Coordinates of C-alpha atoms and ligand atoms in Angstrom, one line a residue:
X1 CA 19.2 -8.5 72.1
X2 CA 20.5 -7.3 68.8
X3 CA 16.9 -6.6 67.6
X4 CA 16.3 -4.4 70.7
X5 CA 19.4 -2.4 69.8
X6 CA 18.2 -2.1 66.3
X7 CA 14.8 -0.8 67.5
X8 CA 16.6 1.8 69.7
X9 CA 18.6 2.9 66.7
X10 CA 15.5 3.1 64.5
X11 CA 13.8 5.2 67.2
X12 CA 16.7 7.7 67.1
X13 CA 16.5 7.8 63.3
X14 CA 12.8 8.4 63.5
X15 CA 13.2 11.4 65.8
X16 CA 15.9 12.8 63.7
X17 CA 13.7 12.7 60.6
X18 CA 10.5 13.9 62.2
X19 CA 10.7 17.5 60.9
X20 CA 10.5 15.9 57.4
X21 CA 7.4 14.1 58.2
X22 CA 6.2 14.3 54.6
X23 CA 8.7 11.6 53.8
X24 CA 6.9 8.9 55.6
X25 CA 3.4 7.7 56.4
X26 CA 2.0 9.3 59.5
X27 CA 0.5 6.0 60.7
X28 CA 2.8 3.2 59.7
X29 CA 5.9 5.3 59.1
X30 CA 6.4 3.6 55.7
X31 CA 8.7 5.8 53.6
X32 CA 6.8 7.7 50.9
X33 CA 8.6 7.5 47.6
X34 CA 8.5 10.2 45.0
X35 CA 6.5 7.9 42.6
X36 CA 4.1 6.6 45.2
X37 CA 0.7 8.2 46.0
X38 CA 0.4 10.3 49.1
X39 CA -2.9 10.6 50.8
X40 CA -3.1 13.9 52.6
X41 CA -5.3 14.5 55.6
X42 CA -6.0 17.8 57.4
X43 CA -3.8 19.6 55.0
X44 CA -0.4 18.4 56.2
X45 CA -0.6 14.8 57.4
X46 CA 0.6 12.3 54.8
X47 CA -0.4 8.7 54.5
X48 CA 0.8 5.9 52.2
X49 CA -2.6 4.5 51.6
X50 CA -6.3 5.3 52.0
X51 CA -6.5 2.5 54.6
X52 CA -3.9 4.3 56.8
X53 CA -5.6 7.6 56.4
X54 CA -9.0 6.2 57.2
X55 CA -7.6 4.6 60.3
X56 CA -6.2 7.9 61.5
X57 CA -9.5 9.7 60.7
X58 CA -11.4 7.1 62.8
X59 CA -8.9 7.5 65.6
X60 CA -9.2 11.2 65.5
X61 CA -13.0 11.0 65.5
X62 CA -13.0 8.7 68.5
X63 CA -10.6 11.0 70.3
X64 CA -12.7 14.0 69.5
X65 CA -15.9 12.3 70.8
X66 CA -14.2 11.3 74.0
X67 CA -12.8 14.8 74.4
X68 CA -16.2 16.4 73.8
X69 CA -17.9 14.1 76.3
X70 CA -15.3 14.8 79.0
X71 CA -15.1 18.5 78.4
X72 CA -18.9 18.9 78.3
X73 CA -19.2 16.9 81.5
X74 CA -16.6 19.2 83.1
X75 CA -18.2 22.4 82.0
X76 CA -21.7 21.2 83.1
X77 CA -20.3 20.3 86.5
X78 CA -18.6 23.7 87.0
X79 CA -21.8 25.6 85.7
X80 CA -23.9 23.7 88.2
X81 CA -21.5 24.6 91.0
X82 CA -21.6 28.2 90.0
X83 CA -25.4 28.4 89.8
X84 CA -25.6 26.8 93.2
X85 CA -23.2 29.3 94.7
X86 CA -25.1 32.2 93.2
X87 CA -28.4 30.8 94.4
X88 CA -27.1 30.5 98.0
X89 CA -25.8 34.0 97.9
X90 CA -29.0 35.4 96.5
X91 CA -31.2 33.6 98.9
X92 CA -29.0 34.8 101.8
X93 CA -29.2 38.4 100.5
X94 CA -33.0 38.2 100.2
X95 CA -33.3 36.7 103.7
X96 CA -31.2 39.5 105.2
X97 CA -33.1 42.2 103.3
Ligands
ZN101 ZN1 0.8 3.8 56.0

């Protein structure tokens, strides 16, 4: 029970400090000391180690691939629909003329 309360408190603390995100690792939230190395990614995302940064890069790449697949599927679908509609209208016009 006490550990749950501590977790809640830690969550509040985390939110409070989020604007100063350079103070902690983006992945594992480990505080980044002034003397420790900071591994930057995409310009403004700090990590405590190469391992953490690599994990985030891989997560991002996986997300991008998934996003690309779903978005291309969606656009293909709507393009097909549009073409079908145009074809129907054109055919109808030709039949009338
Ligand atoms: Zn880390």
